[in-house]
PDB file of C-alpha atoms and ligand atoms in Angstrom:
ATOM      1  CA  MET A   1     157.079 131.890 224.226  1.00 95.00           C
ATOM      2  CA  ARG A   2     158.517 130.727 227.508  1.00 97.00           C
ATOM      3  CA  HIS A   3     161.743 128.779 228.109  1.00 98.00           C
ATOM      4  CA  CYS A   4     163.258 127.202 231.224  1.00 98.00           C
ATOM      5  CA  LEU A   5     166.945 128.107 231.279  1.00 98.00           C
ATOM      6  CA  THR A   6     167.357 128.619 235.019  1.00 97.00           C
ATOM      7  CA  PRO A   7     164.963 127.963 237.914  1.00 97.00           C
ATOM      8  CA  LEU A   8     164.955 131.736 238.412  1.00 97.00           C
ATOM      9  CA  ASP A   9     162.849 131.977 235.240  1.00 97.00           C
ATOM     10  CA  PHE A  10     159.961 131.220 237.600  1.00 98.00           C
ATOM     11  CA  THR A  11     158.816 133.350 240.520  1.00 97.00           C
ATOM     12  CA  THR A  12     158.461 131.564 243.855  1.00 97.00           C
ATOM     13  CA  GLN A  13     154.704 131.741 243.362  1.00 98.00           C
ATOM     14  CA  GLU A  14     154.992 130.091 239.942  1.00 98.00           C
ATOM     15  CA  LEU A  15     157.254 127.414 241.445  1.00 97.00           C
ATOM     16  CA  GLU A  16     154.594 126.750 244.070  1.00 97.00           C
ATOM     17  CA  GLN A  17     151.999 126.315 241.281  1.00 97.00           C
ATOM     18  CA  LEU A  18     154.353 123.985 239.443  1.00 98.00           C
ATOM     19  CA  PHE A  19     154.875 121.818 242.537  1.00 97.00           C
ATOM     20  CA  ASP A  20     151.113 121.787 243.220  1.00 97.00           C
ATOM     21  CA  LEU A  21     150.520 120.664 239.646  1.00 98.00           C
ATOM     22  CA  ALA A  22     153.209 117.976 239.962  1.00 98.00           C
ATOM     23  CA  ALA A  23     151.591 116.754 243.203  1.00 97.00           C
ATOM     24  CA  ASP A  24     148.185 116.609 241.485  1.00 98.00           C
ATOM     25  CA  ILE A  25     149.717 114.647 238.610  1.00 98.00           C
ATOM     26  CA  GLU A  26     151.134 112.172 241.134  1.00 97.00           C
ATOM     27  CA  LYS A  27     147.682 111.723 242.691  1.00 97.00           C
ATOM     28  CA  ASN A  28     145.611 111.690 239.490  1.00 98.00           C
ATOM     29  CA  PRO A  29     147.803 110.463 236.623  1.00 98.00           C
ATOM     30  CA  ASP A  30     144.787 109.445 234.493  1.00 98.00           C
ATOM     31  CA  LYS A  31     143.515 112.991 234.382  1.00 98.00           C
ATOM     32  CA  TYR A  32     146.658 114.029 232.485  1.00 98.00           C
ATOM     33  CA  ALA A  33     147.125 110.950 230.314  1.00 98.00           C
ATOM     34  CA  HIS A  34     145.987 112.689 227.104  1.00 98.00           C
ATOM     35  CA  ALA A  35     146.926 116.289 227.842  1.00 98.00           C
ATOM     36  CA  CYS A  36     149.695 116.207 225.231  1.00 98.00           C
ATOM     37  CA  ASP A  37     148.138 113.932 222.613  1.00 98.00           C
ATOM     38  CA  GLY A  38     149.813 114.701 219.296  1.00 98.00           C
ATOM     39  CA  LYS A  39     152.697 116.658 220.880  1.00 98.00           C
ATOM     40  CA  LYS A  40     156.384 115.788 220.653  1.00 98.00           C
ATOM     41  CA  ILE A  41     159.393 116.510 222.819  1.00 98.00           C
ATOM     42  CA  ALA A  42     162.868 116.546 221.267  1.00 98.00           C
ATOM     43  CA  THR A  43     165.649 115.531 223.651  1.00 98.00           C
ATOM     44  CA  LEU A  44     168.932 116.912 222.327  1.00 98.00           C
ATOM     45  CA  PHE A  45     171.583 115.387 224.565  1.00 98.00           C
ATOM     46  CA  TYR A  46     175.173 116.181 223.619  1.00 96.00           C
ATOM     47  CA  GLU A  47     176.374 114.790 226.984  1.00 94.00           C
ATOM     48  CA  PRO A  48     175.747 111.423 228.677  1.00 90.00           C
ATOM     49  CA  SER A  49     172.527 110.976 230.629  1.00 92.00           C
ATOM     50  CA  THR A  50     170.294 108.209 231.911  1.00 93.00           C
ATOM     51  CA  ARG A  51     167.802 109.846 234.247  1.00 93.00           C
ATOM     52  CA  THR A  52     167.263 113.252 232.791  1.00 96.00           C
ATOM     53  CA  ARG A  53     166.723 112.215 229.185  1.00 97.00           C
ATOM     54  CA  LEU A  54     164.558 109.203 229.967  1.00 98.00           C
ATOM     55  CA  SER A  55     162.656 111.226 232.546  1.00 98.00           C
ATOM     56  CA  PHE A  56     161.772 113.906 229.963  1.00 98.00           C
ATOM     57  CA  GLU A  57     160.746 111.266 227.451  1.00 98.00           C
ATOM     58  CA  ALA A  58     158.689 109.350 230.032  1.00 98.00           C
ATOM     59  CA  ALA A  59     157.088 112.623 231.161  1.00 98.00           C
ATOM     60  CA  MET A  60     155.923 113.433 227.615  1.00 98.00           C
ATOM     61  CA  MET A  61     154.725 109.865 227.049  1.00 98.00           C
ATOM     62  CA  ASN A  62     152.766 109.911 230.329  1.00 98.00           C
ATOM     63  CA  LEU A  63     150.997 112.975 228.951  1.00 98.00           C
ATOM     64  CA  GLY A  64     150.062 111.126 225.755  1.00 98.00           C
ATOM     65  CA  GLY A  65     152.824 112.676 223.631  1.00 98.00           C
ATOM     66  CA  LYS A  66     155.841 111.233 221.875  1.00 98.00           C
ATOM     67  CA  ALA A  67     159.606 111.717 222.111  1.00 98.00           C
ATOM     68  CA  LEU A  68     162.412 111.921 219.577  1.00 97.00           C
ATOM     69  CA  GLY A  69     166.028 112.996 219.789  1.00 96.00           C
ATOM     70  CA  PHE A  70     169.620 111.931 220.137  1.00 96.00           C
ATOM     71  CA  ALA A  71     171.743 110.741 223.035  1.00 95.00           C
ATOM     72  CA  GLY A  72     175.288 111.874 222.363  1.00 92.00           C
ATOM     73  CA  ALA A  73     176.907 114.505 220.166  1.00 92.00           C
ATOM     74  CA  ALA A  74     178.481 111.788 218.005  1.00 90.00           C
ATOM     75  CA  GLN A  75     175.010 110.708 216.837  1.00 86.00           C
ATOM     76  CA  SER A  76     173.974 114.209 215.807  1.00 89.00           C
ATOM     77  CA  SER A  77     175.083 116.636 213.097  1.00 91.00           C
ATOM     78  CA  ALA A  78     177.242 118.330 215.755  1.00 90.00           C
ATOM     79  CA  ALA A  79     179.776 115.684 214.713  1.00 89.00           C
ATOM     80  CA  LYS A  80     179.735 117.331 211.254  1.00 92.00           C
ATOM     81  CA  GLY A  81     180.178 120.783 212.746  1.00 92.00           C
ATOM     82  CA  GLU A  82     176.571 122.000 212.940  1.00 94.00           C
ATOM     83  CA  SER A  83     175.960 124.778 215.473  1.00 96.00           C
ATOM     84  CA  VAL A  84     173.418 124.560 218.299  1.00 97.00           C
ATOM     85  CA  ALA A  85     171.641 127.531 216.680  1.00 98.00           C
ATOM     86  CA  ASP A  86     171.109 125.660 213.406  1.00 97.00           C
ATOM     87  CA  THR A  87     170.177 122.395 215.125  1.00 97.00           C
ATOM     88  CA  ILE A  88     167.422 124.026 217.187  1.00 98.00           C
ATOM     89  CA  ARG A  89     166.031 125.829 214.130  1.00 98.00           C
ATOM     90  CA  VAL A  90     165.733 122.464 212.418  1.00 97.00           C
ATOM     91  CA  VAL A  91     164.305 120.709 215.469  1.00 98.00           C
ATOM     92  CA  SER A  92     161.679 123.465 215.808  1.00 98.00           C
ATOM     93  CA  CYS A  93     160.172 122.071 212.584  1.00 98.00           C
ATOM     94  CA  PHE A  94     159.775 118.576 214.085  1.00 97.00           C
ATOM     95  CA  ALA A  95     158.840 119.017 217.728  1.00 98.00           C
ATOM     96  CA  ASP A  96     156.716 121.188 220.057  1.00 98.00           C
ATOM     97  CA  ILE A  97     159.256 121.515 222.887  1.00 98.00           C
ATOM     98  CA  ALA A  98     162.936 120.656 223.335  1.00 98.00           C
ATOM     99  CA  ALA A  99     165.173 119.654 226.244  1.00 98.00           C
ATOM    100  CA  ILE A 100     168.854 120.243 225.594  1.00 98.00           C
ATOM    101  CA  ARG A 101     171.950 119.089 227.502  1.00 98.00           C
ATOM    102  CA  HIS A 102     175.330 120.368 226.401  1.00 97.00           C
ATOM    103  CA  ASN A 103     178.858 120.477 227.803  1.00 95.00           C
ATOM    104  CA  LYS A 104     179.159 124.230 227.119  1.00 96.00           C
ATOM    105  CA  GLU A 105     177.817 126.776 229.579  1.00 97.00           C
ATOM    106  CA  GLY A 106     175.154 128.912 227.906  1.00 98.00           C
ATOM    107  CA  ALA A 107     174.266 126.381 225.169  1.00 98.00           C
ATOM    108  CA  ALA A 108     170.592 126.257 226.178  1.00 98.00           C
ATOM    109  CA  TYR A 109     170.458 130.046 226.205  1.00 98.00           C
ATOM    110  CA  VAL A 110     171.885 130.165 222.675  1.00 98.00           C
ATOM    111  CA  ALA A 111     169.324 127.562 221.579  1.00 98.00           C
ATOM    112  CA  SER A 112     166.499 129.629 223.065  1.00 98.00           C
ATOM    113  CA  GLN A 113     167.544 132.632 220.995  1.00 98.00           C
ATOM    114  CA  PHE A 114     167.084 130.731 217.737  1.00 98.00           C
ATOM    115  CA  SER A 115     164.247 128.405 218.671  1.00 98.00           C
ATOM    116  CA  GLY A 116     160.685 128.380 217.434  1.00 98.00           C
ATOM    117  CA  ILE A 117     159.651 126.163 220.383  1.00 98.00           C
ATOM    118  CA  PRO A 118     160.143 126.312 224.183  1.00 98.00           C
ATOM    119  CA  VAL A 119     163.635 125.218 225.245  1.00 98.00           C
ATOM    120  CA  ILE A 120     164.397 123.514 228.542  1.00 98.00           C
ATOM    121  CA  ASN A 121     167.962 123.544 229.843  1.00 98.00           C
ATOM    122  CA  ALA A 122     168.710 119.945 230.830  1.00 98.00           C
ATOM    123  CA  GLY A 123     172.225 120.891 232.007  1.00 98.00           C
ATOM    124  CA  ASP A 124     174.767 123.283 230.465  1.00 97.00           C
ATOM    125  CA  GLY A 125     178.360 122.478 231.406  1.00 96.00           C
ATOM    126  CA  GLY A 126     179.201 123.337 235.008  1.00 95.00           C
ATOM    127  CA  HIS A 127     176.605 126.123 235.021  1.00 96.00           C
ATOM    128  CA  GLU A 128     172.973 125.175 235.707  1.00 96.00           C
ATOM    129  CA  HIS A 129     170.537 122.268 235.769  1.00 98.00           C
ATOM    130  CA  PRO A 130     167.141 123.808 236.493  1.00 98.00           C
ATOM    131  CA  THR A 131     164.903 120.753 236.201  1.00 98.00           C
ATOM    132  CA  GLN A 132     167.091 118.894 238.689  1.00 98.00           C
ATOM    133  CA  THR A 133     166.487 121.790 241.061  1.00 98.00           C
ATOM    134  CA  LEU A 134     162.744 121.612 240.482  1.00 98.00           C
ATOM    135  CA  LEU A 135     162.736 117.972 241.488  1.00 98.00           C
ATOM    136  CA  ASP A 136     165.106 118.589 244.411  1.00 98.00           C
ATOM    137  CA  MET A 137     162.774 121.314 245.666  1.00 98.00           C
ATOM    138  CA  MET A 138     159.698 119.182 245.187  1.00 97.00           C
ATOM    139  CA  THR A 139     161.359 116.354 247.131  1.00 97.00           C
ATOM    140  CA  ILE A 140     162.272 118.706 249.981  1.00 98.00           C
ATOM    141  CA  ARG A 141     158.730 120.110 250.015  1.00 96.00           C
ATOM    142  CA  GLN A 142     157.176 116.644 250.132  1.00 95.00           C
ATOM    143  CA  LEU A 143     159.558 115.283 252.789  1.00 96.00           C
ATOM    144  CA  LYS A 144     159.839 118.316 255.052  1.00 96.00           C
ATOM    145  CA  GLY A 145     156.493 119.918 254.291  1.00 96.00           C
ATOM    146  CA  ARG A 146     158.212 123.250 253.704  1.00 97.00           C
ATOM    147  CA  LEU A 147     160.857 125.049 251.689  1.00 97.00           C
ATOM    148  CA  ASN A 148     162.152 127.298 254.457  1.00 97.00           C
ATOM    149  CA  HIS A 149     163.619 127.277 257.970  1.00 98.00           C
ATOM    150  CA  PHE A 150     166.314 124.627 257.684  1.00 98.00           C
ATOM    151  CA  THR A 151     170.043 124.012 257.613  1.00 98.00           C
ATOM    152  CA  ILE A 152     171.172 122.277 254.439  1.00 98.00           C
ATOM    153  CA  GLY A 153     174.575 120.668 253.965  1.00 98.00           C
ATOM    154  CA  ILE A 154     175.816 120.486 250.390  1.00 98.00           C
ATOM    155  CA  CYS A 155     178.741 118.138 250.007  1.00 98.00           C
ATOM    156  CA  GLY A 156     181.178 117.095 247.289  1.00 98.00           C
ATOM    157  CA  ASP A 157     182.087 118.842 244.054  1.00 97.00           C
ATOM    158  CA  LEU A 158     180.632 122.301 244.644  1.00 97.00           C
ATOM    159  CA  LYS A 159     182.814 123.871 241.982  1.00 97.00           C
ATOM    160  CA  PHE A 160     181.698 121.952 238.904  1.00 96.00           C
ATOM    161  CA  GLY A 161     178.385 120.595 240.198  1.00 97.00           C
ATOM    162  CA  ARG A 162     175.743 122.444 238.177  1.00 97.00           C
ATOM    163  CA  THR A 163     172.917 120.966 240.255  1.00 98.00           C
ATOM    164  CA  VAL A 164     174.454 122.667 243.301  1.00 98.00           C
ATOM    165  CA  HIS A 165     174.586 126.075 241.608  1.00 98.00           C
ATOM    166  CA  SER A 166     170.954 125.955 240.494  1.00 98.00           C
ATOM    167  CA  LEU A 167     169.777 124.649 243.872  1.00 98.00           C
ATOM    168  CA  VAL A 168     171.555 127.278 245.973  1.00 98.00           C
ATOM    169  CA  LYS A 169     170.380 130.146 243.747  1.00 98.00           C
ATOM    170  CA  THR A 170     166.811 128.917 244.063  1.00 98.00           C
ATOM    171  CA  LEU A 171     166.858 128.219 247.806  1.00 98.00           C
ATOM    172  CA  ALA A 172     168.231 131.726 248.278  1.00 98.00           C
ATOM    173  CA  ARG A 173     164.710 133.032 247.736  1.00 97.00           C
ATOM    174  CA  TYR A 174     163.184 131.284 250.766  1.00 98.00           C
ATOM    175  CA  ASP A 175     163.267 132.341 254.433  1.00 97.00           C
ATOM    176  CA  ASP A 176     165.779 131.336 257.041  1.00 97.00           C
ATOM    177  CA  ILE A 177     167.973 128.831 255.249  1.00 98.00           C
ATOM    178  CA  HIS A 178     171.498 128.251 256.529  1.00 98.00           C
ATOM    179  CA  PHE A 179     173.929 126.749 254.030  1.00 98.00           C
ATOM    180  CA  VAL A 180     176.819 124.479 255.028  1.00 98.00           C
ATOM    181  CA  PHE A 181     179.186 123.892 252.112  1.00 98.00           C
ATOM    182  CA  ILE A 182     181.350 120.805 252.577  1.00 98.00           C
ATOM    183  CA  SER A 183     184.082 120.267 250.012  1.00 98.00           C
ATOM    184  CA  PRO A 184     187.802 119.797 249.525  1.00 96.00           C
ATOM    185  CA  PRO A 185     189.432 123.238 249.113  1.00 95.00           C
ATOM    186  CA  GLU A 186     189.966 122.604 245.385  1.00 94.00           C
ATOM    187  CA  LEU A 187     186.254 122.044 244.815  1.00 96.00           C
ATOM    188  CA  ARG A 188     184.764 124.809 246.910  1.00 97.00           C
ATOM    189  CA  VAL A 189     181.621 126.587 245.854  1.00 98.00           C
ATOM    190  CA  PRO A 190     182.308 129.451 243.386  1.00 97.00           C
ATOM    191  CA  ASP A 191     182.565 132.979 244.763  1.00 98.00           C
ATOM    192  CA  TYR A 192     179.644 134.162 242.674  1.00 97.00           C
ATOM    193  CA  ILE A 193     177.412 131.847 244.685  1.00 98.00           C
ATOM    194  CA  THR A 194     178.691 132.933 248.103  1.00 98.00           C
ATOM    195  CA  ASP A 195     178.579 136.583 246.971  1.00 98.00           C
ATOM    196  CA  LEU A 196     174.934 136.113 246.087  1.00 98.00           C
ATOM    197  CA  LEU A 197     174.199 134.638 249.527  1.00 98.00           C
ATOM    198  CA  GLU A 198     175.973 137.537 251.227  1.00 98.00           C
ATOM    199  CA  GLU A 199     174.110 140.112 249.147  1.00 98.00           C
ATOM    200  CA  LYS A 200     170.800 138.525 250.063  1.00 98.00           C
ATOM    201  CA  GLY A 201     171.665 138.223 253.762  1.00 98.00           C
ATOM    202  CA  TYR A 202     171.888 134.425 254.026  1.00 98.00           C
ATOM    203  CA  THR A 203     174.281 132.794 256.465  1.00 98.00           C
ATOM    204  CA  TYR A 204     176.660 130.097 255.284  1.00 98.00           C
ATOM    205  CA  GLU A 205     179.779 128.273 256.372  1.00 98.00           C
ATOM    206  CA  GLU A 206     182.384 126.303 254.483  1.00 98.00           C
ATOM    207  CA  CYS A 207     184.192 123.269 255.837  1.00 98.00           C
ATOM    208  CA  ILE A 208     186.130 120.243 254.710  1.00 98.00           C
ATOM    209  CA  LYS A 209     184.972 117.429 256.979  1.00 97.00           C
ATOM    210  CA  LEU A 210     181.431 116.108 256.821  1.00 98.00           C
ATOM    211  CA  GLU A 211     181.766 114.508 260.281  1.00 97.00           C
ATOM    212  CA  ASP A 212     182.313 117.959 261.821  1.00 96.00           C
ATOM    213  CA  VAL A 213     178.907 119.273 260.774  1.00 98.00           C
ATOM    214  CA  ILE A 214     176.595 116.334 260.089  1.00 98.00           C
ATOM    215  CA  THR A 215     174.838 116.524 263.497  1.00 98.00           C
ATOM    216  CA  LYS A 216     173.388 119.957 262.793  1.00 98.00           C
ATOM    217  CA  LEU A 217     172.006 119.317 259.313  1.00 98.00           C
ATOM    218  CA  ASP A 218     168.294 119.041 258.449  1.00 98.00           C
ATOM    219  CA  LEU A 219     169.101 117.981 254.888  1.00 98.00           C
ATOM    220  CA  LEU A 220     172.229 116.648 253.232  1.00 98.00           C
ATOM    221  CA  TYR A 221     172.713 117.065 249.472  1.00 98.00           C
ATOM    222  CA  MET A 222     175.542 114.808 248.282  1.00 98.00           C
ATOM    223  CA  THR A 223     177.178 115.114 244.853  1.00 98.00           C
ATOM    224  CA  ARG A 224     179.711 113.166 242.829  1.00 96.00           C
ATOM    225  CA  VAL A 225     183.070 114.566 241.776  1.00 95.00           C
ATOM    226  CA  GLN A 226     182.508 115.718 238.179  1.00 94.00           C
ATOM    227  CA  ARG A 227     185.250 113.759 236.437  1.00 93.00           C
ATOM    228  CA  GLU A 228     184.401 115.053 232.941  1.00 91.00           C
ATOM    229  CA  ARG A 229     185.047 118.672 233.962  1.00 91.00           C
ATOM    230  CA  PHE A 230     188.521 118.055 235.402  1.00 89.00           C
ATOM    231  CA  PHE A 231     191.571 119.146 233.504  1.00 84.00           C
ATOM    232  CA  ASN A 232     193.634 116.158 234.552  1.00 90.00           C
ATOM    233  CA  GLU A 233     192.925 112.623 235.688  1.00 93.00           C
ATOM    234  CA  GLU A 234     195.430 112.814 238.568  1.00 93.00           C
ATOM    235  CA  ASP A 235     193.396 115.462 240.381  1.00 92.00           C
ATOM    236  CA  TYR A 236     190.239 113.459 239.849  1.00 93.00           C
ATOM    237  CA  VAL A 237     191.792 110.282 241.264  1.00 93.00           C
ATOM    238  CA  ARG A 238     193.052 112.208 244.299  1.00 93.00           C
ATOM    239  CA  LEU A 239     189.633 113.739 245.046  1.00 94.00           C
ATOM    240  CA  LYS A 240     187.111 111.171 243.890  1.00 93.00           C
ATOM    241  CA  ASP A 241     186.735 109.304 247.188  1.00 92.00           C
ATOM    242  CA  PHE A 242     187.116 112.309 249.454  1.00 94.00           C
ATOM    243  CA  TYR A 243     183.637 111.697 250.887  1.00 97.00           C
ATOM    244  CA  VAL A 244     181.900 108.429 251.588  1.00 97.00           C
ATOM    245  CA  LEU A 245     178.642 108.694 253.496  1.00 98.00           C
ATOM    246  CA  ASN A 246     178.309 105.460 255.460  1.00 98.00           C
ATOM    247  CA  GLU A 247     176.237 103.985 258.321  1.00 97.00           C
ATOM    248  CA  LYS A 248     178.694 105.218 260.932  1.00 97.00           C
ATOM    249  CA  LEU A 249     178.256 108.823 259.801  1.00 98.00           C
ATOM    250  CA  MET A 250     174.499 108.458 259.441  1.00 98.00           C
ATOM    251  CA  ARG A 251     174.261 107.348 263.088  1.00 98.00           C
ATOM    252  CA  ARG A 252     175.384 110.842 264.072  1.00 98.00           C
ATOM    253  CA  ALA A 253     172.813 112.588 261.888  1.00 98.00           C
ATOM    254  CA  LYS A 254     169.314 113.710 262.927  1.00 98.00           C
ATOM    255  CA  ASN A 255     166.515 111.134 262.628  1.00 98.00           C
ATOM    256  CA  ASP A 256     164.897 113.224 259.911  1.00 97.00           C
ATOM    257  CA  MET A 257     168.026 114.355 258.052  1.00 98.00           C
ATOM    258  CA  TYR A 258     167.086 113.278 254.543  1.00 98.00           C
ATOM    259  CA  VAL A 259     169.891 112.522 252.110  1.00 98.00           C
ATOM    260  CA  LEU A 260     169.465 113.811 248.567  1.00 98.00           C
ATOM    261  CA  HIS A 261     171.704 113.198 245.557  1.00 98.00           C
ATOM    262  CA  PRO A 262     171.073 114.142 241.913  1.00 98.00           C
ATOM    263  CA  LEU A 263     172.583 110.793 240.844  1.00 98.00           C
ATOM    264  CA  PRO A 264     174.541 109.150 239.315  1.00 96.00           C
ATOM    265  CA  ARG A 265     176.227 108.073 242.526  1.00 97.00           C
ATOM    266  CA  VAL A 266     179.765 106.779 242.334  1.00 95.00           C
ATOM    267  CA  ASN A 267     181.250 106.028 245.793  1.00 95.00           C
ATOM    268  CA  GLU A 268     180.110 109.036 247.797  1.00 97.00           C
ATOM    269  CA  ILE A 269     177.102 107.270 249.318  1.00 98.00           C
ATOM    270  CA  SER A 270     177.688 103.738 250.504  1.00 98.00           C
ATOM    271  CA  VAL A 271     174.994 101.333 249.236  1.00 98.00           C
ATOM    272  CA  GLU A 272     174.365 100.333 252.859  1.00 97.00           C
ATOM    273  CA  ILE A 273     172.527 103.682 253.251  1.00 98.00           C
ATOM    274  CA  ASP A 274     169.990 102.808 250.546  1.00 98.00           C
ATOM    275  CA  LYS A 275     167.720 101.024 253.032  1.00 97.00           C
ATOM    276  CA  ASP A 276     167.886 103.887 255.554  1.00 98.00           C
ATOM    277  CA  PRO A 277     164.482 105.650 255.566  1.00 98.00           C
ATOM    278  CA  ARG A 278     166.360 108.942 255.303  1.00 98.00           C
ATOM    279  CA  ALA A 279     167.767 108.017 251.870  1.00 98.00           C
ATOM    280  CA  ALA A 280     165.679 110.115 249.469  1.00 98.00           C
ATOM    281  CA  TYR A 281     167.664 109.887 246.236  1.00 98.00           C
ATOM    282  CA  PHE A 282     165.495 107.339 244.483  1.00 97.00           C
ATOM    283  CA  LYS A 283     162.361 109.228 245.535  1.00 96.00           C
ATOM    284  CA  GLN A 284     163.870 112.270 243.798  1.00 97.00           C
ATOM    285  CA  VAL A 285     163.936 110.353 240.521  1.00 97.00           C
ATOM    286  CA  GLN A 286     160.214 109.588 240.809  1.00 97.00           C
ATOM    287  CA  TYR A 287     159.359 113.201 241.609  1.00 97.00           C
ATOM    288  CA  GLY A 288     161.465 114.176 238.596  1.00 98.00           C
ATOM    289  CA  VAL A 289     158.927 112.671 236.207  1.00 98.00           C
ATOM    290  CA  TYR A 290     155.981 114.489 237.839  1.00 98.00           C
ATOM    291  CA  VAL A 291     157.762 117.811 237.926  1.00 98.00           C
ATOM    292  CA  ARG A 292     158.854 117.490 234.282  1.00 98.00           C
ATOM    293  CA  MET A 293     155.268 116.650 233.328  1.00 98.00           C
ATOM    294  CA  ALA A 294     154.169 119.805 235.134  1.00 98.00           C
ATOM    295  CA  LEU A 295     156.893 121.825 233.406  1.00 98.00           C
ATOM    296  CA  ILE A 296     155.965 120.567 229.924  1.00 98.00           C
ATOM    297  CA  LEU A 297     152.293 121.470 230.529  1.00 98.00           C
ATOM    298  CA  THR A 298     153.265 124.897 231.841  1.00 98.00           C
ATOM    299  CA  LEU A 299     155.615 125.782 228.975  1.00 98.00           C
ATOM    300  CA  LEU A 300     153.122 124.521 226.384  1.00 98.00           C
ATOM    301  CA  ASP A 301     150.394 126.487 228.201  1.00 98.00           C
ATOM    302  CA  ILE A 302     148.155 123.426 228.434  1.00 98.00           C
ATOM    303  CA  HIS A 303     145.571 123.440 231.209  1.00 97.00           C
ATOM    304  CA  VAL A 304     143.755 120.336 232.433  1.00 97.00           C
ATOM    305  CA  ASP A 305     140.563 120.762 234.492  1.00 89.00           C
TER     306      ASP A 305
HETATM  307  C1  LIG B   1     173.529 115.524 237.289  1.00 57.71           C
HETATM  308  C2  LIG B   1     174.051 116.327 236.112  1.00 57.71           C
HETATM  309  O1  LIG B   1     173.980 115.866 234.973  1.00 57.71           O
HETATM  310  O2  LIG B   1     174.495 117.427 236.367  1.00 57.71           O
HETATM  311  N1  LIG B   1     172.865 114.362 236.902  1.00 57.71           N
HETATM  312  C3  LIG B   1     171.523 114.433 236.692  1.00 57.71           C
HETATM  313  O3  LIG B   1     171.068 115.026 235.755  1.00 57.71           O
HETATM  314  N2  LIG B   1     170.730 113.892 237.620  1.00 57.71           N
HETATM  315  C4  LIG B   1     174.548 115.259 238.310  1.00 57.71           C
HETATM  316  C5  LIG B   1     175.802 114.565 237.891  1.00 57.71           C
HETATM  317  O4  LIG B   1     175.981 114.224 236.732  1.00 57.71           O
HETATM  318  O5  LIG B   1     176.625 114.353 238.772  1.00 57.71           O
END
């Protein structure tokens, strides 16, 4: 049985197949409309979510399946003290596949150890968010036509942002990518990420001001400051509006510097950018459904001819 706990669970060749499948689903949705007839996905969300949970549920429904689950620890037996291990054992009796989001790092891994069905990590604390990376990668592939040879700026909360950690680890398997990490000093990317880049021979730089580097970027990945992972509100308030991407800054960027964001956005991208053709964050959401459909089919080992 196969799980998706980190994007590194897939080889680059398997990722390519997954993106090809997602692209085929986008082109021929009818072909896949009954691929999961009779199947169920359980979405076990102990943390808030709009996109990810609904995207998984929509993905299963688009494949002809059904969805069940809970949206918030308070609505589950976790509130009574049940462990993730017991919950997944129980859920394995009801569903064919599960997507789990939890505030603790490693929760999806624990679930996978006790599960009778494939487990997808839909975000574990400040650690990883593999399906966000799959859709980020698919968006980059569709917009740029490639997954190599570019300079990517990653801006905002690089310390707690799990989407950043999964994305960098995954990009660090493709050729000739230069990373520019833009963050306040308190929120810089963890050493284990920069160590990995050094080990693998990637070049990177770290800076504080977006305006200093925006002209050289081929892609800009913005993130929100992760309020829920801060130890005190004062620090959050001080850092929350550190970056605001606005029209003035975008005028200095390349004509094809696409802006990505995992969403939800708070203030870090001004709404005036939404109409800029380089704003790709709502496209990402759409690709997210296709890529999750492809992932469900792959983990359930369902093939459609
Ligand atoms: C992200 C997450 O949950 O990590 N959201 C998402 O799933 N698209 C990013 C965030 O919450 O900032």
